[in-house]
Amino acid sequence: MVRMPSTDQYDVHTPALSLTIAGSEATGGAGAQADLKTFQELGTFGIVALTCIVAFDPKDDWNHRFVPVQADVIANQLEAIQADYAGALKTTKLGMMGSPETISTVATALRNQEWDHVVLDPVLICKGQEPGHALDTDRALKAELLPLATFTTPNHFESEQLSGITVSTLEDLKEAAKRIHEVSGAAVLAKGGMKLDGPDALDVFYDGETLEVLSAPKIGDHGVSGAGCSLAAAVTAELAKGATPLEAARRAKEFVTEGIRQRVTGNTPFDALWQGGLRRA
């Protein structure tokens, strides 16, 4: 018989729980790896269900090699996670799905319980996918996951696709955030990032009542890998700890800004955000 230690021999600790349902990105700069590092940095217990595996190809200009995880394997991961943390896990982030089948599997699992927060990072394009399949995935995401979201973090391209307007100015970005909220009911953090002219990286928060522009000076001339993943993950972690959506957006903006400032360089043609940036801010 195995003797279990009594609870007086250790400290029982229940941190806030954060689940990411996302793809693996082998170099560690984005995807589930970035999410888990963000969760840890911001003081939550990170959990992951993998939807796909992306490996850049150094022999082909670092293009994506995309391999989906089978739907039954995704379902099994989520079944185990939801059974283990039943009643305690109330916050999740949705990242790269990769296929309509994956989206349907994830949506079914999400409906098996109640959530306080579902943060959707609406990855509408995967460079390793055939264009027709990518379009089907985009449509499925809008139909099945966007209605479940309580918070969404579209980048410039995704804001245009979800709102149906061209985003060239800050006023355009504000209008896009409003339209995305109207169709989803979710709080929106629409990211202008490097795409809008001017010295500042501008994002717009809108939840149906409050509209706020989040601004920070641009750092460098190019975006970095993992910025979008880490922003959504930071929002997720802050919400899991009890922050309001606006507070979570502000904290996430600060987290990503410092992570970009202290980026990690490798042999890819793009740098990666470092999730430990706030330690040295």
PDB file of C-alpha atoms in Angstrom:
ATOM      1  CA  MET A   1       0.000   0.000   0.000  1.00  0.00           C
ATOM      2  CA  VAL A   2       1.278   3.448  -0.924  1.00  0.00           C
ATOM      3  CA  ARG A   3       1.121   5.919   1.971  1.00  0.00           C
ATOM      4  CA  MET A   4       0.024   9.351   0.837  1.00  0.00           C
ATOM      5  CA  PRO A   5       1.550  12.369   2.611  1.00  0.00           C
ATOM      6  CA  SER A   6      -0.759  14.278   4.903  1.00  0.00           C
ATOM      7  CA  THR A   7      -1.647  17.805   3.885  1.00  0.00           C
ATOM      8  CA  ASP A   8       0.170  19.259   6.883  1.00  0.00           C
ATOM      9  CA  GLN A   9       3.492  18.238   5.259  1.00  0.00           C
ATOM     10  CA  TYR A  10       3.179  20.723   2.405  1.00  0.00           C
ATOM     11  CA  ASP A  11       1.446  23.939   1.483  1.00  0.00           C
ATOM     12  CA  VAL A  12      -1.788  23.536  -0.441  1.00  0.00           C
ATOM     13  CA  HIS A  13      -1.782  26.215  -3.135  1.00  0.00           C
ATOM     14  CA  THR A  14      -4.453  26.857  -5.716  1.00  0.00           C
ATOM     15  CA  PRO A  15      -3.273  29.492  -8.197  1.00  0.00           C
ATOM     16  CA  ALA A  16      -5.498  30.858 -10.924  1.00  0.00           C
ATOM     17  CA  LEU A  17      -5.780  28.391 -13.811  1.00  0.00           C
ATOM     18  CA  SER A  18      -5.232  29.306 -17.468  1.00  0.00           C
ATOM     19  CA  LEU A  19      -5.817  26.908 -20.362  1.00  0.00           C
ATOM     20  CA  THR A  20      -4.518  27.450 -23.871  1.00  0.00           C
ATOM     21  CA  ILE A  21      -5.924  25.476 -26.784  1.00  0.00           C
ATOM     22  CA  ALA A  22      -3.356  26.185 -29.468  1.00  0.00           C
ATOM     23  CA  GLY A  23      -0.644  24.895 -31.755  1.00  0.00           C
ATOM     24  CA  SER A  24       2.958  24.071 -30.931  1.00  0.00           C
ATOM     25  CA  GLU A  25       5.638  26.254 -32.540  1.00  0.00           C
ATOM     26  CA  ALA A  26       8.888  24.356 -32.288  1.00  0.00           C
ATOM     27  CA  THR A  27      11.311  27.275 -31.883  1.00  0.00           C
ATOM     28  CA  GLY A  28       9.442  28.467 -28.784  1.00  0.00           C
ATOM     29  CA  GLY A  29       8.695  31.932 -30.076  1.00  0.00           C
ATOM     30  CA  ALA A  30       4.943  31.619 -30.524  1.00  0.00           C
ATOM     31  CA  GLY A  31       1.992  29.307 -30.040  1.00  0.00           C
ATOM     32  CA  ALA A  32       1.442  27.179 -26.975  1.00  0.00           C
ATOM     33  CA  GLN A  33       5.057  27.612 -25.868  1.00  0.00           C
ATOM     34  CA  ALA A  34       4.643  31.387 -25.715  1.00  0.00           C
ATOM     35  CA  ASP A  35       1.293  30.992 -23.964  1.00  0.00           C
ATOM     36  CA  LEU A  36       2.640  28.755 -21.211  1.00  0.00           C
ATOM     37  CA  LYS A  37       5.609  31.048 -20.584  1.00  0.00           C
ATOM     38  CA  THR A  38       3.258  34.019 -20.383  1.00  0.00           C
ATOM     39  CA  PHE A  39       0.954  32.226 -17.946  1.00  0.00           C
ATOM     40  CA  GLN A  40       3.911  31.358 -15.715  1.00  0.00           C
ATOM     41  CA  GLU A  41       5.354  34.871 -15.793  1.00  0.00           C
ATOM     42  CA  LEU A  42       2.017  36.365 -14.782  1.00  0.00           C
ATOM     43  CA  GLY A  43       1.432  33.952 -11.925  1.00  0.00           C
ATOM     44  CA  THR A  44      -1.125  31.474 -13.218  1.00  0.00           C
ATOM     45  CA  PHE A  45      -0.984  27.692 -13.556  1.00  0.00           C
ATOM     46  CA  GLY A  46      -0.737  26.995 -17.281  1.00  0.00           C
ATOM     47  CA  ILE A  47      -2.453  24.100 -19.030  1.00  0.00           C
ATOM     48  CA  VAL A  48      -2.307  23.244 -22.738  1.00  0.00           C
ATOM     49  CA  ALA A  49      -4.228  21.202 -25.296  1.00  0.00           C
ATOM     50  CA  LEU A  50      -2.361  21.038 -28.611  1.00  0.00           C
ATOM     51  CA  THR A  51      -4.245  21.454 -31.886  1.00  0.00           C
ATOM     52  CA  CYS A  52      -1.398  21.261 -34.387  1.00  0.00           C
ATOM     53  CA  ILE A  53       2.372  21.316 -34.717  1.00  0.00           C
ATOM     54  CA  VAL A  54       4.180  23.975 -36.724  1.00  0.00           C
ATOM     55  CA  ALA A  55       7.866  23.628 -37.568  1.00  0.00           C
ATOM     56  CA  PHE A  56       9.612  26.268 -39.668  1.00  0.00           C
ATOM     57  CA  ASP A  57      11.657  24.850 -42.553  1.00  0.00           C
ATOM     58  CA  PRO A  58      15.200  26.274 -42.518  1.00  0.00           C
ATOM     59  CA  LYS A  59      15.782  24.789 -45.998  1.00  0.00           C
ATOM     60  CA  ASP A  60      12.786  26.665 -47.463  1.00  0.00           C
ATOM     61  CA  ASP A  61      13.168  30.244 -46.278  1.00  0.00           C
ATOM     62  CA  TRP A  62      11.740  29.324 -42.850  1.00  0.00           C
ATOM     63  CA  ASN A  63       8.268  28.682 -44.248  1.00  0.00           C
ATOM     64  CA  HIS A  64       5.716  26.816 -42.151  1.00  0.00           C
ATOM     65  CA  ARG A  65       5.423  23.035 -42.041  1.00  0.00           C
ATOM     66  CA  PHE A  66       1.972  22.363 -40.594  1.00  0.00           C
ATOM     67  CA  VAL A  67       0.773  19.070 -39.082  1.00  0.00           C
ATOM     68  CA  PRO A  68      -2.693  18.864 -37.498  1.00  0.00           C
ATOM     69  CA  VAL A  69      -3.357  16.902 -34.321  1.00  0.00           C
ATOM     70  CA  GLN A  70      -6.112  14.351 -34.865  1.00  0.00           C
ATOM     71  CA  ALA A  71      -9.552  15.412 -33.648  1.00  0.00           C
ATOM     72  CA  ASP A  72      -9.911  12.480 -31.249  1.00  0.00           C
ATOM     73  CA  VAL A  73      -6.549  13.321 -29.685  1.00  0.00           C
ATOM     74  CA  ILE A  74      -7.650  16.941 -29.183  1.00  0.00           C
ATOM     75  CA  ALA A  75     -10.913  15.725 -27.653  1.00  0.00           C
ATOM     76  CA  ASN A  76      -9.025  13.375 -25.330  1.00  0.00           C
ATOM     77  CA  GLN A  77      -6.758  16.185 -24.130  1.00  0.00           C
ATOM     78  CA  LEU A  78      -9.696  18.441 -23.371  1.00  0.00           C
ATOM     79  CA  GLU A  79     -11.650  15.653 -21.691  1.00  0.00           C
ATOM     80  CA  ALA A  80      -8.750  14.998 -19.315  1.00  0.00           C
ATOM     81  CA  ILE A  81      -8.208  18.697 -18.597  1.00  0.00           C
ATOM     82  CA  GLN A  82     -11.864  19.483 -17.983  1.00  0.00           C
ATOM     83  CA  ALA A  83     -12.353  16.434 -15.761  1.00  0.00           C
ATOM     84  CA  ASP A  84      -9.253  17.187 -13.701  1.00  0.00           C
ATOM     85  CA  TYR A  85     -10.066  20.843 -13.056  1.00  0.00           C
ATOM     86  CA  ALA A  86     -13.872  20.647 -13.074  1.00  0.00           C
ATOM     87  CA  GLY A  87     -15.317  23.623 -11.244  1.00  0.00           C
ATOM     88  CA  ALA A  88     -11.966  25.428 -11.016  1.00  0.00           C
ATOM     89  CA  LEU A  89     -10.966  26.007 -14.645  1.00  0.00           C
ATOM     90  CA  LYS A  90     -12.984  28.981 -15.882  1.00  0.00           C
ATOM     91  CA  THR A  91     -10.600  30.777 -18.274  1.00  0.00           C
ATOM     92  CA  THR A  92      -9.227  29.651 -21.619  1.00  0.00           C
ATOM     93  CA  LYS A  93      -7.407  31.088 -24.590  1.00  0.00           C
ATOM     94  CA  LEU A  94      -8.001  29.857 -28.135  1.00  0.00           C
ATOM     95  CA  GLY A  95      -5.087  30.123 -30.556  1.00  0.00           C
ATOM     96  CA  MET A  96      -4.347  28.426 -33.865  1.00  0.00           C
ATOM     97  CA  MET A  97      -6.919  25.782 -34.759  1.00  0.00           C
ATOM     98  CA  GLY A  98      -5.871  24.907 -38.313  1.00  0.00           C
ATOM     99  CA  SER A  99      -8.957  23.099 -39.608  1.00  0.00           C
ATOM    100  CA  PRO A 100     -12.770  23.132 -39.484  1.00  0.00           C
ATOM    101  CA  GLU A 101     -12.687  19.698 -37.824  1.00  0.00           C
ATOM    102  CA  THR A 102     -10.475  21.000 -35.040  1.00  0.00           C
ATOM    103  CA  ILE A 103     -12.716  24.018 -34.565  1.00  0.00           C
ATOM    104  CA  SER A 104     -15.790  21.804 -34.275  1.00  0.00           C
ATOM    105  CA  THR A 105     -14.022  19.542 -31.761  1.00  0.00           C
ATOM    106  CA  VAL A 106     -12.922  22.477 -29.622  1.00  0.00           C
ATOM    107  CA  ALA A 107     -16.318  24.189 -29.777  1.00  0.00           C
ATOM    108  CA  THR A 108     -18.004  20.983 -28.615  1.00  0.00           C
ATOM    109  CA  ALA A 109     -15.648  20.689 -25.652  1.00  0.00           C
ATOM    110  CA  LEU A 110     -16.115  24.330 -24.687  1.00  0.00           C
ATOM    111  CA  ARG A 111     -19.881  23.844 -24.575  1.00  0.00           C
ATOM    112  CA  ASN A 112     -19.455  21.038 -22.033  1.00  0.00           C
ATOM    113  CA  GLN A 113     -18.965  23.538 -19.214  1.00  0.00           C
ATOM    114  CA  GLU A 114     -19.499  27.153 -18.259  1.00  0.00           C
ATOM    115  CA  TRP A 115     -16.652  29.628 -18.700  1.00  0.00           C
ATOM    116  CA  ASP A 116     -16.053  33.010 -17.152  1.00  0.00           C
ATOM    117  CA  HIS A 117     -13.652  33.984 -19.923  1.00  0.00           C
ATOM    118  CA  VAL A 118     -12.979  32.641 -23.426  1.00  0.00           C
ATOM    119  CA  VAL A 119     -10.208  34.668 -25.069  1.00  0.00           C
ATOM    120  CA  LEU A 120     -10.087  34.181 -28.835  1.00  0.00           C
ATOM    121  CA  ASP A 121      -6.915  35.035 -30.719  1.00  0.00           C
ATOM    122  CA  PRO A 122      -8.565  34.709 -34.154  1.00  0.00           C
ATOM    123  CA  VAL A 123      -5.771  33.182 -36.225  1.00  0.00           C
ATOM    124  CA  LEU A 124      -7.377  33.376 -39.665  1.00  0.00           C
ATOM    125  CA  ILE A 125      -4.384  32.449 -41.782  1.00  0.00           C
ATOM    126  CA  CYS A 126      -1.875  29.632 -41.437  1.00  0.00           C
ATOM    127  CA  LYS A 127       0.894  29.864 -44.023  1.00  0.00           C
ATOM    128  CA  GLY A 128       1.244  26.085 -44.181  1.00  0.00           C
ATOM    129  CA  GLN A 129      -2.312  25.541 -45.375  1.00  0.00           C
ATOM    130  CA  GLU A 130      -3.766  25.211 -48.860  1.00  0.00           C
ATOM    131  CA  PRO A 131      -5.752  28.435 -49.594  1.00  0.00           C
ATOM    132  CA  GLY A 132      -9.165  26.784 -49.984  1.00  0.00           C
ATOM    133  CA  HIS A 133      -8.745  24.864 -46.754  1.00  0.00           C
ATOM    134  CA  ALA A 134      -7.638  28.052 -44.997  1.00  0.00           C
ATOM    135  CA  LEU A 135     -10.801  29.820 -46.163  1.00  0.00           C
ATOM    136  CA  ASP A 136     -12.978  26.985 -44.839  1.00  0.00           C
ATOM    137  CA  THR A 137     -11.132  27.241 -41.507  1.00  0.00           C
ATOM    138  CA  ASP A 138     -11.706  30.988 -41.364  1.00  0.00           C
ATOM    139  CA  ARG A 139     -15.427  30.550 -41.963  1.00  0.00           C
ATOM    140  CA  ALA A 140     -15.701  27.854 -39.311  1.00  0.00           C
ATOM    141  CA  LEU A 141     -13.872  30.019 -36.778  1.00  0.00           C
ATOM    142  CA  LYS A 142     -16.260  32.916 -37.350  1.00  0.00           C
ATOM    143  CA  ALA A 143     -19.296  30.635 -37.156  1.00  0.00           C
ATOM    144  CA  GLU A 144     -18.365  28.409 -34.210  1.00  0.00           C
ATOM    145  CA  LEU A 145     -15.740  30.067 -31.998  1.00  0.00           C
ATOM    146  CA  LEU A 146     -16.356  33.793 -32.298  1.00  0.00           C
ATOM    147  CA  PRO A 147     -19.864  33.463 -30.786  1.00  0.00           C
ATOM    148  CA  LEU A 148     -18.348  31.687 -27.754  1.00  0.00           C
ATOM    149  CA  ALA A 149     -15.696  34.341 -27.125  1.00  0.00           C
ATOM    150  CA  THR A 150     -15.916  36.836 -24.288  1.00  0.00           C
ATOM    151  CA  PHE A 151     -12.747  38.653 -25.406  1.00  0.00           C
ATOM    152  CA  THR A 152     -10.992  38.699 -28.776  1.00  0.00           C
ATOM    153  CA  THR A 153      -7.608  40.068 -29.888  1.00  0.00           C
ATOM    154  CA  PRO A 154      -7.542  40.463 -33.700  1.00  0.00           C
ATOM    155  CA  ASN A 155      -4.431  41.808 -35.383  1.00  0.00           C
ATOM    156  CA  HIS A 156      -4.607  44.367 -38.215  1.00  0.00           C
ATOM    157  CA  PHE A 157      -5.466  41.829 -40.933  1.00  0.00           C
ATOM    158  CA  GLU A 158      -7.934  39.965 -38.721  1.00  0.00           C
ATOM    159  CA  SER A 159      -9.615  43.226 -37.698  1.00  0.00           C
ATOM    160  CA  GLU A 160     -10.226  44.004 -41.361  1.00  0.00           C
ATOM    161  CA  GLN A 161     -11.585  40.535 -42.048  1.00  0.00           C
ATOM    162  CA  LEU A 162     -13.879  40.421 -39.024  1.00  0.00           C
ATOM    163  CA  SER A 163     -15.162  43.992 -39.365  1.00  0.00           C
ATOM    164  CA  GLY A 164     -15.440  44.122 -43.141  1.00  0.00           C
ATOM    165  CA  ILE A 165     -13.653  47.475 -43.422  1.00  0.00           C
ATOM    166  CA  THR A 166     -10.195  48.633 -44.474  1.00  0.00           C
ATOM    167  CA  VAL A 167      -8.101  49.775 -41.527  1.00  0.00           C
ATOM    168  CA  SER A 168      -5.663  52.527 -42.470  1.00  0.00           C
ATOM    169  CA  THR A 169      -5.999  54.958 -39.565  1.00  0.00           C
ATOM    170  CA  LEU A 170      -6.660  54.984 -35.847  1.00  0.00           C
ATOM    171  CA  GLU A 171     -10.247  56.023 -36.518  1.00  0.00           C
ATOM    172  CA  ASP A 172     -10.629  52.997 -38.788  1.00  0.00           C
ATOM    173  CA  LEU A 173      -9.289  50.756 -36.036  1.00  0.00           C
ATOM    174  CA  LYS A 174     -11.785  52.208 -33.563  1.00  0.00           C
ATOM    175  CA  GLU A 175     -14.629  51.542 -35.990  1.00  0.00           C
ATOM    176  CA  ALA A 176     -13.377  47.999 -36.603  1.00  0.00           C
ATOM    177  CA  ALA A 177     -13.308  47.296 -32.863  1.00  0.00           C
ATOM    178  CA  LYS A 178     -16.880  48.520 -32.536  1.00  0.00           C
ATOM    179  CA  ARG A 179     -18.085  46.390 -35.440  1.00  0.00           C
ATOM    180  CA  ILE A 180     -16.360  43.264 -34.142  1.00  0.00           C
ATOM    181  CA  HIS A 181     -17.999  43.799 -30.762  1.00  0.00           C
ATOM    182  CA  GLU A 182     -21.374  44.196 -32.441  1.00  0.00           C
ATOM    183  CA  VAL A 183     -21.112  40.869 -34.266  1.00  0.00           C
ATOM    184  CA  SER A 184     -19.564  38.910 -31.390  1.00  0.00           C
ATOM    185  CA  GLY A 185     -20.649  40.537 -28.127  1.00  0.00           C
ATOM    186  CA  ALA A 186     -17.056  40.108 -26.939  1.00  0.00           C
ATOM    187  CA  ALA A 187     -14.686  42.699 -25.558  1.00  0.00           C
ATOM    188  CA  VAL A 188     -12.250  43.566 -28.357  1.00  0.00           C
ATOM    189  CA  LEU A 189      -8.583  44.507 -28.302  1.00  0.00           C
ATOM    190  CA  ALA A 190      -7.922  45.395 -31.957  1.00  0.00           C
ATOM    191  CA  LYS A 191      -4.206  45.625 -32.659  1.00  0.00           C
ATOM    192  CA  GLY A 192      -2.805  48.252 -34.978  1.00  0.00           C
ATOM    193  CA  GLY A 193       0.735  47.430 -33.987  1.00  0.00           C
ATOM    194  CA  MET A 194       3.300  48.273 -36.653  1.00  0.00           C
ATOM    195  CA  LYS A 195       0.688  48.591 -39.406  1.00  0.00           C
ATOM    196  CA  LEU A 196      -0.537  52.130 -38.723  1.00  0.00           C
ATOM    197  CA  ASP A 197       1.597  55.130 -39.617  1.00  0.00           C
ATOM    198  CA  GLY A 198       3.200  57.130 -36.846  1.00  0.00           C
ATOM    199  CA  PRO A 199       5.708  56.645 -34.021  1.00  0.00           C
ATOM    200  CA  ASP A 200       3.407  54.655 -31.734  1.00  0.00           C
ATOM    201  CA  ALA A 201       2.059  51.101 -31.743  1.00  0.00           C
ATOM    202  CA  LEU A 202      -1.675  51.647 -31.256  1.00  0.00           C
ATOM    203  CA  ASP A 203      -4.303  49.165 -30.082  1.00  0.00           C
ATOM    204  CA  VAL A 204      -7.976  49.852 -29.420  1.00  0.00           C
ATOM    205  CA  PHE A 205     -10.026  48.351 -26.593  1.00  0.00           C
ATOM    206  CA  TYR A 206     -13.811  48.347 -26.846  1.00  0.00           C
ATOM    207  CA  ASP A 207     -16.377  46.433 -24.795  1.00  0.00           C
ATOM    208  CA  GLY A 208     -19.609  48.115 -25.801  1.00  0.00           C
ATOM    209  CA  GLU A 209     -19.233  50.903 -23.254  1.00  0.00           C
ATOM    210  CA  THR A 210     -15.587  51.859 -22.897  1.00  0.00           C
ATOM    211  CA  LEU A 211     -13.339  52.743 -25.826  1.00  0.00           C
ATOM    212  CA  GLU A 212      -9.682  53.269 -24.966  1.00  0.00           C
ATOM    213  CA  VAL A 213      -6.595  53.640 -27.149  1.00  0.00           C
ATOM    214  CA  LEU A 214      -3.551  51.828 -25.783  1.00  0.00           C
ATOM    215  CA  SER A 215      -0.342  53.374 -27.035  1.00  0.00           C
ATOM    216  CA  ALA A 216       3.375  52.675 -26.718  1.00  0.00           C
ATOM    217  CA  PRO A 217       6.320  53.840 -28.836  1.00  0.00           C
ATOM    218  CA  LYS A 218       7.166  51.480 -31.677  1.00  0.00           C
ATOM    219  CA  ILE A 219      10.259  49.363 -31.052  1.00  0.00           C
ATOM    220  CA  GLY A 220      12.239  48.496 -34.179  1.00  0.00           C
ATOM    221  CA  ASP A 221      11.005  48.377 -37.749  1.00  0.00           C
ATOM    222  CA  HIS A 222       9.454  44.904 -37.804  1.00  0.00           C
ATOM    223  CA  GLY A 223       7.045  42.838 -35.771  1.00  0.00           C
ATOM    224  CA  VAL A 224       8.305  39.966 -33.631  1.00  0.00           C
ATOM    225  CA  SER A 225       7.170  36.371 -33.407  1.00  0.00           C
ATOM    226  CA  GLY A 226       4.888  35.604 -30.498  1.00  0.00           C
ATOM    227  CA  ALA A 227       3.628  39.126 -29.867  1.00  0.00           C
ATOM    228  CA  GLY A 228       0.020  38.301 -30.731  1.00  0.00           C
ATOM    229  CA  CYS A 229       0.055  34.966 -28.898  1.00  0.00           C
ATOM    230  CA  SER A 230       1.601  36.525 -25.816  1.00  0.00           C
ATOM    231  CA  LEU A 231      -0.807  39.451 -25.797  1.00  0.00           C
ATOM    232  CA  ALA A 232      -3.839  37.159 -25.816  1.00  0.00           C
ATOM    233  CA  ALA A 233      -2.210  34.881 -23.242  1.00  0.00           C
ATOM    234  CA  ALA A 234      -1.471  37.856 -20.990  1.00  0.00           C
ATOM    235  CA  VAL A 235      -5.100  38.956 -21.247  1.00  0.00           C
ATOM    236  CA  THR A 236      -6.113  35.395 -20.346  1.00  0.00           C
ATOM    237  CA  ALA A 237      -3.840  35.237 -17.306  1.00  0.00           C
ATOM    238  CA  GLU A 238      -4.984  38.603 -15.990  1.00  0.00           C
ATOM    239  CA  LEU A 239      -8.650  37.702 -16.429  1.00  0.00           C
ATOM    240  CA  ALA A 240      -8.054  34.401 -14.634  1.00  0.00           C
ATOM    241  CA  LYS A 241      -6.646  36.365 -11.680  1.00  0.00           C
ATOM    242  CA  GLY A 242      -9.734  38.567 -11.521  1.00  0.00           C
ATOM    243  CA  ALA A 243      -8.851  41.626 -13.580  1.00  0.00           C
ATOM    244  CA  THR A 244     -11.511  43.456 -15.543  1.00  0.00           C
ATOM    245  CA  PRO A 245     -11.231  43.199 -19.346  1.00  0.00           C
ATOM    246  CA  LEU A 246      -9.837  46.744 -19.578  1.00  0.00           C
ATOM    247  CA  GLU A 247      -7.313  46.116 -16.809  1.00  0.00           C
ATOM    248  CA  ALA A 248      -6.277  42.903 -18.546  1.00  0.00           C
ATOM    249  CA  ALA A 249      -5.825  44.746 -21.852  1.00  0.00           C
ATOM    250  CA  ARG A 250      -3.645  47.423 -20.259  1.00  0.00           C
ATOM    251  CA  ARG A 251      -1.470  44.880 -18.456  1.00  0.00           C
ATOM    252  CA  ALA A 252      -1.117  42.762 -21.594  1.00  0.00           C
ATOM    253  CA  LYS A 253      -0.006  45.783 -23.614  1.00  0.00           C
ATOM    254  CA  GLU A 254       2.692  46.532 -21.043  1.00  0.00           C
ATOM    255  CA  PHE A 255       3.771  42.878 -20.944  1.00  0.00           C
ATOM    256  CA  VAL A 256       4.167  42.643 -24.721  1.00  0.00           C
ATOM    257  CA  THR A 257       5.869  46.023 -25.074  1.00  0.00           C
ATOM    258  CA  GLU A 258       8.619  45.013 -22.655  1.00  0.00           C
ATOM    259  CA  GLY A 259       8.890  41.579 -24.240  1.00  0.00           C
ATOM    260  CA  ILE A 260       9.451  43.182 -27.650  1.00  0.00           C
ATOM    261  CA  ARG A 261      12.003  45.558 -26.191  1.00  0.00           C
ATOM    262  CA  GLN A 262      14.009  42.556 -24.957  1.00  0.00           C
ATOM    263  CA  ARG A 263      13.522  40.298 -27.948  1.00  0.00           C
ATOM    264  CA  VAL A 264      15.327  37.029 -28.630  1.00  0.00           C
ATOM    265  CA  THR A 265      17.402  36.673 -31.811  1.00  0.00           C
ATOM    266  CA  GLY A 266      18.043  33.428 -33.684  1.00  0.00           C
ATOM    267  CA  ASN A 267      18.664  32.437 -37.289  1.00  0.00           C
ATOM    268  CA  THR A 268      15.103  33.013 -38.456  1.00  0.00           C
ATOM    269  CA  PRO A 269      14.501  36.295 -40.333  1.00  0.00           C
ATOM    270  CA  PHE A 270      12.369  37.475 -37.414  1.00  0.00           C
ATOM    271  CA  ASP A 271      13.043  37.861 -33.709  1.00  0.00           C
ATOM    272  CA  ALA A 272      10.927  36.444 -30.896  1.00  0.00           C
ATOM    273  CA  LEU A 273       9.331  38.208 -27.958  1.00  0.00           C
ATOM    274  CA  TRP A 274      10.779  37.355 -24.536  1.00  0.00           C
ATOM    275  CA  GLN A 275       8.070  36.725 -21.983  1.00  0.00           C
ATOM    276  CA  GLY A 276      10.392  37.739 -19.145  1.00  0.00           C
ATOM    277  CA  GLY A 277      10.595  41.365 -20.255  1.00  0.00           C
ATOM    278  CA  LEU A 278       8.773  42.809 -17.240  1.00  0.00           C
ATOM    279  CA  ARG A 279      11.415  41.376 -14.891  1.00  0.00           C
ATOM    280  CA  ARG A 280      13.902  43.940 -16.232  1.00  0.00           C
ATOM    281  CA  ALA A 281      11.550  46.748 -17.182  1.00  0.00           C
TER     282      ALA A 281
END
